[in-house]
Tab-separated table of C-alpha atoms in Angstrom:
chain	number	residue	atom	x	y	z
A	1	MET	CA	-6.698	-29.019	33.933
A	2	SER	CA	-3.298	-27.418	33.306
A	3	GLU	CA	-2.879	-23.657	33.157
A	4	LYS	CA	-2.431	-21.963	29.764
A	5	TYR	CA	-0.155	-19.043	28.942
A	6	ILE	CA	-0.665	-16.991	25.800
A	7	ALA	CA	1.634	-14.640	23.911
A	8	ARG	CA	1.203	-12.473	20.843
A	9	SER	CA	3.107	-13.790	17.849
A	10	SER	CA	5.890	-11.574	16.494
A	11	SER	CA	4.662	-12.117	12.931
A	12	ILE	CA	1.488	-10.102	13.308
A	13	ALA	CA	0.454	-6.574	12.455
A	14	ALA	CA	-2.234	-4.952	14.572
A	15	ARG	CA	-4.099	-1.688	14.955
A	16	MET	CA	-7.267	-0.442	16.659
A	17	LEU	CA	-10.101	0.850	14.478
A	18	ALA	CA	-13.414	1.963	15.930
A	19	GLY	CA	-13.157	-0.202	19.034
A	20	GLU	CA	-12.031	-3.319	17.188
A	21	MET	CA	-8.514	-4.661	16.811
A	22	MET	CA	-7.423	-5.420	13.240
A	23	VAL	CA	-4.912	-8.262	13.198
A	24	MET	CA	-3.045	-9.746	10.272
A	25	ASN	CA	-0.464	-12.502	10.182
A	26	SER	CA	2.325	-11.830	7.690
A	27	ALA	CA	2.807	-15.568	7.178
A	28	ASP	CA	-0.446	-15.977	5.275
A	29	SER	CA	-1.926	-12.438	5.110
A	30	LYS	CA	-5.085	-13.694	6.836
A	31	PHE	CA	-6.968	-10.747	8.249
A	32	PHE	CA	-9.106	-10.697	11.397
A	33	THR	CA	-10.937	-8.178	13.495
A	34	LEU	CA	-11.310	-8.797	17.213
A	35	ASN	CA	-14.274	-7.509	19.178
A	36	GLU	CA	-13.858	-5.660	22.458
A	37	VAL	CA	-13.643	-8.793	24.639
A	38	ALA	CA	-11.292	-10.592	22.273
A	39	THR	CA	-9.169	-7.453	22.079
A	40	ALA	CA	-8.878	-7.369	25.874
A	41	ILE	CA	-7.581	-10.961	25.897
A	42	TRP	CA	-5.206	-10.297	23.016
A	43	GLN	CA	-3.805	-7.188	24.688
A	44	ALA	CA	-3.248	-9.070	27.937
A	45	ALA	CA	-1.415	-11.913	26.152
A	46	ASP	CA	1.999	-11.079	27.613
A	47	GLY	CA	3.233	-14.668	27.830
A	48	GLN	CA	3.483	-14.442	31.619
A	49	THR	CA	-0.051	-14.081	32.914
A	50	PRO	CA	-2.101	-17.315	33.119
A	51	LEU	CA	-5.170	-17.318	30.868
A	52	SER	CA	-7.434	-17.932	33.859
A	53	GLN	CA	-6.120	-14.756	35.495
A	54	ILE	CA	-6.613	-12.793	32.252
A	55	VAL	CA	-10.197	-14.027	32.084
A	56	ARG	CA	-10.910	-13.060	35.703
A	57	GLU	CA	-9.250	-9.644	35.563
A	58	GLN	CA	-9.858	-8.539	31.968
A	59	ILE	CA	-13.162	-10.213	31.168
A	60	CYS	CA	-15.216	-11.086	34.239
A	61	GLU	CA	-14.478	-7.859	36.111
A	62	LYS	CA	-14.676	-5.501	33.144
A	63	PHE	CA	-17.562	-7.073	31.239
A	64	ASP	CA	-19.448	-8.505	34.216
A	65	VAL	CA	-19.713	-12.070	32.919
A	66	ASP	CA	-19.710	-15.494	34.580
A	67	TYR	CA	-16.218	-17.018	34.942
A	68	ALA	CA	-16.986	-20.537	33.651
A	69	GLN	CA	-18.627	-19.259	30.491
A	70	ALA	CA	-15.946	-16.613	29.930
A	71	GLN	CA	-13.142	-19.164	30.411
A	72	ALA	CA	-14.729	-21.580	27.920
A	73	ASP	CA	-15.196	-18.797	25.350
A	74	ALA	CA	-11.648	-17.566	25.916
A	75	GLU	CA	-10.184	-21.036	25.395
A	76	HIS	CA	-12.124	-21.415	22.163
A	77	PHE	CA	-10.956	-17.991	20.975
A	78	VAL	CA	-7.339	-18.687	21.944
A	79	ALA	CA	-7.356	-22.024	20.116
A	80	GLU	CA	-8.717	-20.369	16.988
A	81	LEU	CA	-6.126	-17.604	16.959
A	82	ALA	CA	-3.357	-20.099	17.747
A	83	GLU	CA	-4.419	-22.093	14.702
A	84	HIS	CA	-3.799	-19.002	12.584
A	85	GLY	CA	-0.451	-18.249	14.237
A	86	ILE	CA	-1.669	-15.045	15.847
A	87	LEU	CA	-1.361	-16.240	19.445
A	88	LEU	CA	1.172	-18.678	20.857
A	89	VAL	CA	-0.040	-21.037	23.572
A	90	SER	CA	2.001	-22.923	26.178
A	91	ASP	CA	1.483	-24.634	29.507
A	92	GLN	CA	4.556	-22.744	30.779
A	93	PRO	CA	5.185	-18.983	30.921
A	94	PHE	CA	7.058	-17.767	27.829
A	95	THR	CA	10.655	-16.759	28.397
A	96	ASP	CA	11.548	-15.795	24.817
A	97	ARG	CA	10.781	-12.127	24.377
A	98	ALA	CA	10.884	-12.567	20.611
A	99	VAL	CA	7.201	-13.191	21.039
A	100	GLY	CA	4.721	-10.403	21.358
A	101	SER	CA	5.424	-6.714	21.269
A	102	PRO	CA	5.729	-4.041	23.912
A	103	GLN	CA	3.971	-1.578	21.580
A	104	LEU	CA	0.286	-2.177	22.058
A	105	PRO	CA	-1.951	-0.333	19.611
A	106	GLN	CA	-4.377	2.150	21.080
A	107	GLU	CA	-7.480	3.716	19.547
A	108	PRO	CA	-6.443	6.237	16.842
A	109	VAL	CA	-6.103	9.836	17.968
A	110	GLN	CA	-8.302	12.064	15.803
B	1	MET	CA	-18.285	-7.703	1.001
B	2	SER	CA	-15.048	-9.190	2.350
B	3	LEU	CA	-13.903	-8.382	5.873
B	4	MET	CA	-11.007	-6.389	4.427
B	5	ALA	CA	-13.372	-4.367	2.216
B	6	GLU	CA	-15.643	-3.739	5.233
B	7	VAL	CA	-12.735	-2.441	7.282
B	8	GLY	CA	-11.574	-0.313	4.350
B	9	GLN	CA	-15.054	1.201	4.061
B	10	LYS	CA	-15.177	1.844	7.811
B	11	ALA	CA	-11.831	3.658	7.704
B	12	PHE	CA	-13.010	5.620	4.647
B	13	ASN	CA	-16.211	6.680	6.422
B	14	LEU	CA	-14.389	7.604	9.635
B	15	GLY	CA	-11.582	9.405	7.812
B	16	VAL	CA	-8.909	7.190	9.361
B	17	PRO	CA	-5.686	6.965	7.305
B	18	LEU	CA	-5.654	3.191	7.077
B	19	ALA	CA	-2.824	2.989	4.532
B	20	ILE	CA	0.207	5.162	3.861
B	21	HIS	CA	2.823	5.079	1.134
B	22	LEU	CA	6.092	6.457	2.499
B	23	ASP	CA	8.981	7.045	0.134
B	24	ILE	CA	12.103	7.106	2.294
B	25	THR	CA	14.400	8.225	-0.531
B	26	TYR	CA	14.290	9.225	-4.187
B	27	ARG	CA	17.870	8.005	-4.665
B	28	CYS	CA	18.160	4.898	-6.780
B	29	ASN	CA	20.779	2.573	-8.193
B	30	GLU	CA	18.806	2.226	-11.437
B	31	ARG	CA	17.893	4.898	-13.964
B	32	CYS	CA	14.701	3.514	-15.437
B	33	VAL	CA	13.672	5.191	-18.681
B	34	HIS	CA	10.081	5.709	-17.493
B	35	CYS	CA	10.798	6.857	-13.924
B	36	TYR	CA	9.041	10.061	-12.844
B	37	LEU	CA	11.504	10.899	-10.064
B	38	ASP	CA	14.778	12.736	-9.918
B	39	HIS	CA	17.400	10.809	-7.995
B	40	ASP	CA	19.141	13.469	-5.945
B	41	ASP	CA	18.891	13.962	-2.206
B	42	HIS	CA	17.322	17.375	-1.559
B	43	GLY	CA	17.301	16.921	2.211
B	44	GLU	CA	15.734	13.588	3.101
B	45	LEU	CA	14.129	13.016	6.472
B	46	THR	CA	16.707	11.764	8.976
B	47	THR	CA	16.412	8.405	10.715
B	48	ALA	CA	15.054	10.111	13.829
B	49	GLU	CA	12.557	12.129	11.795
B	50	ILE	CA	11.263	9.016	10.019
B	51	LYS	CA	10.902	7.177	13.327
B	52	GLY	CA	8.976	10.151	14.661
B	53	VAL	CA	6.706	10.091	11.611
B	54	LEU	CA	6.085	6.369	12.091
B	55	ASP	CA	5.150	6.998	15.738
B	56	GLN	CA	2.641	9.609	14.578
B	57	LEU	CA	1.234	7.336	11.878
B	58	ALA	CA	0.691	4.508	14.360
B	59	GLU	CA	-1.092	6.938	16.676
B	60	ALA	CA	-3.271	8.091	13.755
B	61	GLY	CA	-4.436	4.515	13.118
B	62	VAL	CA	-2.353	3.612	10.060
B	63	PHE	CA	-2.264	-0.161	9.595
B	64	PHE	CA	-0.857	-0.746	6.086
B	65	LEU	CA	2.529	0.859	5.495
B	66	THR	CA	4.284	0.738	2.126
B	67	LEU	CA	7.979	1.646	2.235
B	68	SER	CA	9.260	2.635	-1.157
B	69	GLY	CA	11.467	5.033	-3.084
B	70	GLY	CA	13.684	5.462	-5.080
B	71	GLU	CA	15.366	2.319	-3.925
B	72	VAL	CA	14.819	1.718	-0.200
B	73	PHE	CA	18.141	-0.111	0.202
B	74	MET	CA	20.010	3.050	-0.823
B	75	ARG	CA	19.387	4.176	2.761
B	76	ARG	CA	21.928	2.659	5.127
B	77	ASP	CA	19.381	2.975	7.935
B	78	PHE	CA	16.708	1.020	6.065
B	79	PHE	CA	16.643	-1.906	8.491
B	80	GLU	CA	16.596	0.460	11.470
B	81	ILE	CA	13.519	2.135	9.962
B	82	LEU	CA	11.912	-1.221	9.181
B	83	GLU	CA	12.588	-2.561	12.686
B	84	HIS	CA	10.925	0.516	14.165
B	85	ALA	CA	7.937	0.097	11.848
B	86	ARG	CA	7.484	-3.536	12.827
B	87	ARG	CA	7.879	-2.699	16.531
B	88	LEU	CA	4.893	-0.392	16.003
B	89	LEU	CA	3.006	-3.348	14.480
B	90	PHE	CA	2.467	-1.955	10.998
B	91	ASN	CA	1.667	-4.385	8.198
B	92	VAL	CA	4.665	-3.568	5.995
B	93	LYS	CA	4.945	-3.894	2.247
B	94	ILE	CA	8.229	-3.005	0.536
B	95	LYS	CA	8.773	-1.890	-3.043
B	96	THR	CA	12.295	-2.485	-4.329
B	97	ASN	CA	14.266	-3.553	-7.379
B	98	ALA	CA	15.910	-6.280	-5.225
B	99	VAL	CA	19.329	-5.572	-6.759
B	100	MET	CA	20.849	-5.078	-3.294
B	101	ILE	CA	19.100	-8.040	-1.672
B	102	GLY	CA	21.446	-10.871	-0.794
B	103	GLU	CA	20.949	-13.832	1.533
B	104	ASP	CA	21.517	-11.739	4.666
B	105	GLU	CA	19.006	-9.070	3.634
B	106	ALA	CA	16.422	-11.728	2.756
B	107	ALA	CA	16.919	-13.361	6.153
B	108	ARG	CA	16.441	-10.050	7.978
B	109	LEU	CA	13.301	-9.252	5.997
B	110	ARG	CA	11.945	-12.679	6.953
B	111	ASP	CA	12.822	-12.158	10.624
B	112	LEU	CA	11.018	-8.831	10.582
B	113	ASN	CA	7.883	-10.435	9.139
B	114	VAL	CA	7.417	-8.156	6.176
B	115	ASP	CA	4.080	-8.902	4.548
B	116	THR	CA	4.890	-8.523	0.850
B	117	ILE	CA	7.838	-7.453	-1.266
B	118	GLN	CA	6.982	-5.974	-4.642
B	119	ILE	CA	9.819	-6.086	-7.143
B	120	SER	CA	10.043	-4.238	-10.433
B	121	LEU	CA	10.875	-6.483	-13.384
B	122	TYR	CA	10.400	-5.371	-16.974
B	123	SER	CA	11.152	-8.442	-19.043
B	124	HIS	CA	12.156	-12.090	-18.998
B	125	ARG	CA	15.094	-11.096	-21.205
B	126	ALA	CA	18.131	-9.546	-19.536
B	127	ALA	CA	18.921	-7.257	-22.444
B	128	VAL	CA	15.426	-5.705	-22.451
B	129	HIS	CA	15.281	-5.328	-18.655
B	130	ASP	CA	18.778	-3.829	-18.420
B	131	ALA	CA	18.055	-1.425	-21.289
B	132	ILE	CA	15.097	-0.074	-19.275
B	133	THR	CA	16.918	0.137	-15.910
B	134	LYS	CA	20.167	1.330	-17.514
B	135	LEU	CA	22.017	-0.706	-14.885
B	136	PRO	CA	24.172	-3.472	-16.388
B	137	HIS	CA	23.462	-6.939	-14.913
B	138	SER	CA	20.425	-5.611	-13.034
B	139	PHE	CA	18.298	-8.445	-14.455
B	140	GLU	CA	20.441	-11.214	-12.999
B	141	ARG	CA	20.816	-9.396	-9.664
B	142	THR	CA	17.062	-8.803	-9.414
B	143	ILE	CA	16.296	-12.435	-10.218
B	144	ARG	CA	18.821	-13.576	-7.610
B	145	GLY	CA	17.213	-11.266	-5.058
B	146	ILE	CA	13.785	-12.694	-5.869
B	147	GLU	CA	15.106	-16.222	-5.372
B	148	PHE	CA	16.659	-15.369	-1.996
B	149	LEU	CA	13.374	-13.879	-0.811
B	150	ARG	CA	11.258	-16.718	-2.159
B	151	ASP	CA	13.540	-19.310	-0.579
B	152	ARG	CA	13.038	-17.585	2.785
B	153	GLY	CA	9.289	-17.997	2.373
B	154	LEU	CA	8.596	-14.315	1.775
B	155	ARG	CA	5.643	-13.286	-0.379
B	156	VAL	CA	7.036	-11.743	-3.564
B	157	THR	CA	5.138	-9.974	-6.333
B	158	ILE	CA	6.773	-9.080	-9.621
B	159	ALA	CA	5.452	-5.723	-10.825
B	160	ASN	CA	5.701	-5.348	-14.581
B	161	VAL	CA	5.272	-1.774	-15.824
B	162	LEU	CA	4.164	-2.054	-19.434
B	163	MET	CA	5.548	0.385	-21.972
B	164	THR	CA	6.313	0.489	-25.666
B	165	THR	CA	9.772	-1.024	-25.135
B	166	ASN	CA	8.657	-4.165	-23.280
B	167	ILE	CA	5.043	-4.878	-24.169
B	168	ALA	CA	6.146	-7.682	-26.490
B	169	ASP	CA	7.686	-9.406	-23.449
B	170	GLN	CA	4.591	-9.317	-21.226
B	171	ALA	CA	3.695	-12.997	-21.587
B	172	GLY	CA	7.326	-14.047	-21.123
B	173	THR	CA	7.626	-11.977	-17.952
B	174	GLN	CA	4.407	-13.427	-16.590
B	175	LYS	CA	5.690	-16.948	-17.314
B	176	LEU	CA	9.000	-16.156	-15.610
B	177	ALA	CA	7.064	-15.100	-12.480
B	178	ALA	CA	5.175	-18.405	-12.565
B	179	ASP	CA	8.433	-20.349	-13.056
B	180	LEU	CA	9.937	-18.512	-10.076
B	181	GLY	CA	6.848	-19.313	-8.010
B	182	VAL	CA	5.988	-15.697	-7.255
B	183	HIS	CA	2.970	-13.466	-7.903
B	184	TYR	CA	2.701	-11.210	-10.930
B	185	THR	CA	1.006	-7.883	-11.528
B	186	LEU	CA	1.198	-5.424	-14.385
B	187	ASP	CA	0.610	-1.717	-14.686
B	188	PRO	CA	0.306	0.214	-17.959
B	189	THR	CA	0.437	3.594	-16.177
B	190	ILE	CA	3.304	5.906	-17.077
B	191	THR	CA	3.332	9.024	-14.913
B	192	PRO	CA	4.686	12.432	-16.026
B	193	MET	CA	8.019	13.279	-14.411
B	194	MET	CA	7.983	15.292	-11.214
B	195	ASP	CA	9.872	18.133	-12.909
B	196	GLY	CA	6.996	18.478	-15.386
B	197	ASP	CA	8.745	16.702	-18.262
B	198	MET	CA	6.184	14.777	-20.285
B	199	GLY	CA	8.691	13.098	-22.572
B	200	VAL	CA	8.254	9.836	-20.679
B	201	LEU	CA	4.617	9.687	-21.789
B	202	ALA	CA	5.846	8.658	-25.234
B	203	LEU	CA	6.517	5.295	-23.562
B	204	ARG	CA	2.819	4.717	-22.875
B	205	ILE	CA	1.555	1.738	-24.793
B	206	ALA	CA	-0.851	2.371	-27.660
B	207	GLY	CA	-4.566	2.214	-26.932
B	208	GLU	CA	-4.996	-0.814	-29.167
B	209	ASP	CA	-2.349	-2.658	-27.120
B	210	LEU	CA	-4.243	-1.715	-23.980
B	211	GLY	CA	-7.325	-3.338	-25.495
B	212	GLU	CA	-5.340	-6.522	-26.031
B	213	VAL	CA	-4.235	-6.511	-22.406
B	214	PHE	CA	-7.874	-6.269	-21.269
B	215	ARG	CA	-8.801	-9.182	-23.521
B	216	ASN	CA	-5.982	-11.431	-22.373
B	217	SER	CA	-7.637	-14.249	-20.426
B	218	ALA	CA	-4.368	-15.000	-18.620
B	219	LEU	CA	-4.585	-11.505	-17.100
B	220	VAL	CA	-8.324	-10.912	-16.871
B	221	PRO	CA	-10.193	-14.104	-15.988
B	222	ASN	CA	-13.697	-12.554	-15.858
B	223	GLN	CA	-13.401	-10.754	-19.193
B	224	GLU	CA	-17.045	-10.826	-20.141
B	225	GLU	CA	-18.016	-8.922	-17.016
B	226	TYR	CA	-14.894	-6.738	-16.973
B	227	CYS	CA	-15.236	-5.621	-20.588
B	228	ALA	CA	-19.030	-5.295	-20.621
B	229	PRO	CA	-20.561	-1.902	-21.510
B	230	PRO	CA	-21.219	0.014	-18.276
B	231	PRO	CA	-24.748	-0.054	-16.830
B	232	PRO	CA	-26.423	3.356	-16.393
B	233	PRO	CA	-25.062	5.051	-13.240
B	234	SER	CA	-27.340	5.190	-10.202
B	235	GLU	CA	-27.894	8.045	-7.743
B	236	GLU	CA	-25.650	6.162	-5.343
B	237	ASP	CA	-22.892	6.046	-7.968
B	238	LEU	CA	-23.063	9.823	-8.309
B	239	GLU	CA	-22.627	10.186	-4.548
B	240	GLY	CA	-19.464	8.070	-4.722
B	241	TYR	CA	-15.851	9.184	-4.617
B	242	SER	CA	-13.030	8.497	-7.066
B	243	CYS	CA	-10.700	6.540	-4.783
B	244	SER	CA	-9.287	6.402	-1.277
B	245	ALA	CA	-6.744	9.216	-1.863
B	246	GLY	CA	-7.157	11.693	0.986
B	247	HIS	CA	-9.957	9.599	2.536
B	248	SER	CA	-8.110	6.618	4.007
B	249	PHE	CA	-4.820	6.815	2.127
B	250	CYS	CA	-2.050	9.324	1.565
B	251	TYR	CA	1.557	9.669	0.487
B	252	ILE	CA	4.583	11.088	2.283
B	253	SER	CA	7.711	12.063	0.342
B	254	PRO	CA	11.323	11.628	1.553
B	255	TYR	CA	11.247	15.350	2.449
B	256	GLY	CA	8.181	15.066	4.644
B	257	ASP	CA	5.704	16.533	2.179
B	258	VAL	CA	2.243	15.026	2.480
B	259	PHE	CA	0.120	14.449	-0.630
B	260	PRO	CA	-3.256	12.726	-1.127
B	261	CYS	CA	-1.506	9.984	-3.153
B	262	VAL	CA	1.843	9.123	-4.703
B	263	GLN	CA	0.259	10.020	-8.045
B	264	PHE	CA	-1.484	13.188	-6.808
B	265	PRO	CA	1.124	15.944	-6.372
B	266	LEU	CA	-1.130	18.411	-4.536
B	267	PRO	CA	0.906	19.672	-1.553
B	268	THR	CA	-1.103	19.547	1.670
B	269	GLY	CA	1.602	20.189	4.274
B	270	ASN	CA	4.974	19.107	5.580
B	271	ILE	CA	5.545	17.006	8.657
B	272	ARG	CA	8.674	18.982	9.532
B	273	GLN	CA	6.353	21.915	10.144
B	274	GLN	CA	3.138	20.311	11.356
B	275	LYS	CA	1.932	17.155	13.034
B	276	PHE	CA	0.726	14.533	10.571
B	277	LEU	CA	-2.796	14.553	12.022
B	278	ASP	CA	-3.030	18.338	11.746
B	279	ILE	CA	-2.332	18.011	8.023
B	280	TRP	CA	-4.599	14.985	7.607
B	281	ASN	CA	-7.525	16.490	9.488
B	282	HIS	CA	-7.237	20.202	8.770
B	283	SER	CA	-5.386	20.820	5.513
B	284	PRO	CA	-7.760	22.743	3.194
B	285	GLN	CA	-6.320	20.810	0.240
B	286	MET	CA	-7.011	17.441	1.878
B	287	GLN	CA	-10.525	18.607	2.745
B	288	GLU	CA	-11.119	19.733	-0.824
B	289	VAL	CA	-10.018	16.360	-2.248
B	290	ARG	CA	-12.268	14.628	0.281
B	291	SER	CA	-15.294	16.712	-0.672
B	292	ILE	CA	-15.421	15.767	-4.367
B	293	GLN	CA	-18.211	13.359	-5.278
B	294	ALA	CA	-18.827	11.916	-8.740
B	295	ARG	CA	-21.715	14.344	-9.214
B	296	ASP	CA	-19.260	17.265	-8.858
B	297	LEU	CA	-17.197	16.235	-11.891
B	298	PRO	CA	-18.194	18.544	-14.749
B	299	THR	CA	-17.488	16.074	-17.570
B	300	CYS	CA	-17.328	12.684	-15.885
B	301	SER	CA	-20.654	12.989	-14.007
B	302	SER	CA	-22.430	12.705	-17.364
B	303	CYS	CA	-20.222	9.832	-18.565
B	304	SER	CA	-21.664	6.328	-18.835
B	305	HIS	CA	-18.420	5.024	-17.313
B	306	VAL	CA	-18.679	7.126	-14.143
B	307	ALA	CA	-19.374	4.159	-11.841
B	308	SER	CA	-16.785	1.765	-13.238
B	309	CYS	CA	-13.998	4.064	-14.452
B	310	SER	CA	-10.687	4.034	-12.616
B	311	ARG	CA	-10.504	7.856	-12.989
B	312	CYS	CA	-7.429	8.962	-11.093
B	313	PRO	CA	-7.974	12.415	-9.591
B	314	GLY	CA	-4.189	12.772	-9.304
B	315	LEU	CA	-3.609	12.253	-13.018
B	316	ALA	CA	-6.547	14.600	-13.686
B	317	TYR	CA	-4.887	17.163	-11.401
B	318	MET	CA	-1.661	16.795	-13.373
B	319	GLU	CA	-3.668	17.567	-16.500
B	320	GLY	CA	-4.817	20.774	-14.837
B	321	ASN	CA	-8.051	20.022	-12.948
B	322	MET	CA	-8.601	17.470	-10.190
B	323	ARG	CA	-12.329	17.461	-11.053
B	324	GLY	CA	-11.621	16.866	-14.730
B	325	PRO	CA	-11.180	13.644	-16.658
B	326	SER	CA	-7.909	11.739	-16.577
B	327	THR	CA	-7.040	11.044	-20.200
B	328	ALA	CA	-5.215	7.808	-19.382
B	329	ASP	CA	-8.304	6.458	-17.592
B	330	CYS	CA	-10.634	7.603	-20.387
B	331	GLU	CA	-8.462	5.501	-22.690
B	332	LYS	CA	-8.676	2.522	-20.364
B	333	SER	CA	-12.485	2.763	-20.127
B	334	PHE	CA	-12.824	3.053	-23.907
B	335	TYR	CA	-10.456	0.217	-24.792
B	336	ARG	CA	-11.898	-1.983	-22.053
B	337	THR	CA	-15.511	-1.666	-23.213
B	338	GLY	CA	-15.494	-0.084	-26.686
B	339	VAL	CA	-17.914	2.574	-25.383
B	340	PRO	CA	-16.764	6.199	-25.935
B	341	THR	CA	-16.365	8.351	-22.814
B	342	ALA	CA	-18.101	11.695	-22.238
B	343	ASN	CA	-14.693	13.357	-22.531
B	344	MET	CA	-14.207	11.867	-26.007
B	345	LEU	CA	-17.729	12.754	-27.128
B	346	LYS	CA	-17.263	16.319	-25.892
B	347	GLN	CA	-14.197	16.598	-28.104
B	348	GLY	CA	-15.912	14.881	-31.035
B	349	LEU	CA	-13.473	11.968	-30.967
B	350	SER	CA	-14.336	8.446	-32.052
B	351	LYS	CA	-11.215	7.126	-30.327
B	352	PRO	CA	-8.972	8.635	-27.641
B	353	ARG	CA	-6.353	11.077	-28.810
B	354	GLY	CA	-3.860	10.052	-26.136
B	355	PHE	CA	-2.093	12.420	-23.819
B	356	ALA	CA	-1.744	15.837	-25.419
B	357	ALA	CA	1.772	17.207	-25.497
B	358	GLY	CA	2.096	20.715	-24.147
B	359	VAL	CA	-0.573	20.398	-21.454
B	360	PRO	CA	0.729	22.290	-18.426
B	361	LEU	CA	1.476	20.027	-15.511
B	362	ILE	CA	1.564	20.747	-11.843
B	363	GLN	CA	4.830	19.583	-10.387
B	364	ILE	CA	5.831	17.986	-7.106
B	365	ARG	CA	7.914	20.601	-5.375
B	366	PRO	CA	9.212	20.231	-1.829
B	367	VAL	CA	7.432	22.593	0.544
B	368	PRO	CA	10.013	25.163	1.778
B	369	VAL	CA	11.085	24.526	5.359
B	370	PRO	CA	12.019	27.584	7.448
B	371	ALA	CA	15.641	27.492	8.625
C-alpha cells in the first residue's frame, strides 16, 4: 500500500476549545469539532510527514493504542476530512506551502 | 441542538470569547442617514497595534472574527490586517458597502478564504439607495462589487436596514438579492448616534409596519410558531441571560476600547492600556454584564415575553438602565405576538409609545489614553 501525506487546507479556520479543535471550511461553512486524537493528526498534517509516521508518533505512543487499528481509524478520518476539503491528501509530500498554516491554534489562555 | 449551538453554549459556559466584532475604522466613503457613527479618525489603532490585538484574540480562543467599520476599505492596510487574521486561522466575516471592491479586491478576498461578506444595500432602486448613502452612484458601484464577489464564489449577504425611507422597497430589494444569487437579511434596528443624538430614531419604521414584516411569509417561514403568544416562562427561563454580549462575544472599537457589544456602549477597558484577557476576565463592567440573569430584570422578569424577547441589554443601557426594558424590543415582542409587554402594562399603554425623545443616552466615548 502506498504512503499517504496529509496537509491542512488553506481555506480553513481553526481554534481549540476545551480540548477539542473547532474547524470550519470557508468554502461551504461546514463546521466540525475534532476530538483529542483527531486533533493530534490534524496538527501533525504538515504535508511532509507520512501518515503512518504520524500515527506511530502522535497516536500510538501518546494514546497507547495498537498501530493497525489506529492506522485504519486515521485513514477513515483523513478520507472524511478530505471529502470536506479540510485536509489535502497525496501520495507524495506536498511542496506547495500555500497549504496548511504555520500558526497552529493552542488551547485558549484564560 | 446543532453542533454550532453546542459549541456556542460551551464557550458561553466557559466564558471564552468565541466571537469578536472589530471595527478597524469609523471613516467611511458613505454618509448614511441612519448611521450612528461619526466618520473622523480620533486616533485609530495602527497596523502593528491591530496585529497585536489579533494575536491576543487568537490566544484568548476567538474563532469568529467580524471586521467592520466605518468602511474597512478606507484603511490602506486592510489586506495586511486580513492576511494576518487568516494566518491566525480566524473565521473571518467582513462588513462593507462594497463600493471600493473591484475585480482585484474580490480575487484577494477569495484567495484569503473569507467566510462571508455582508454588504449594506437599502433598495433595488438607485435613487432610493443613493439618497440614503448620500454617495452618488453608490448603488451601481455596490451592485458591481457584489457581482465581482459572487463571480469569485464568495458567500455574499445583502443586509437591508429597514427605515421609513426604504420600507416600501423591501420586497424589491429581497428580489434583487435573489436575482443576484446572494443571501438576504433585514434589520429594522436603528441605533442612537454615538454622540447621543437621537434624531436618527425618527427613521425607525412604525410599529404597524414591523407587524407586517413579522407576518411576511417570504421573510418568516414559520410564522405561526414565531408569532404565537409566549408560553409562561419557566424557572430555567428566569435563570437565563439576555444574549452572548460579555459572555462569549464582545466589541472592539478602532481606538482599542472594549465593549460588551457593538450596540452596548459600556466602556470596559482599552487594549492600549491593558491586555485583552485582563479586560475580558477582570473588568468589573464585563463581570456585571455577565452576572445579570432574567430574574434580575425589575420589569422584564415579570413579563410574559421574558423567554422569547430579543431584549437587547445594550439598547436598554442606552435608555438608562442595562437591567431595564429596551423599548425597541418591547415593540418587536408586541407587534410579533399582539400580547402587551410588562413595560407597556406598567405604563398603562395598550400599544407601544415608541422611543421617547429626550431620554438621556449614554454615549460611546474613547477611553483616554495616557501620553
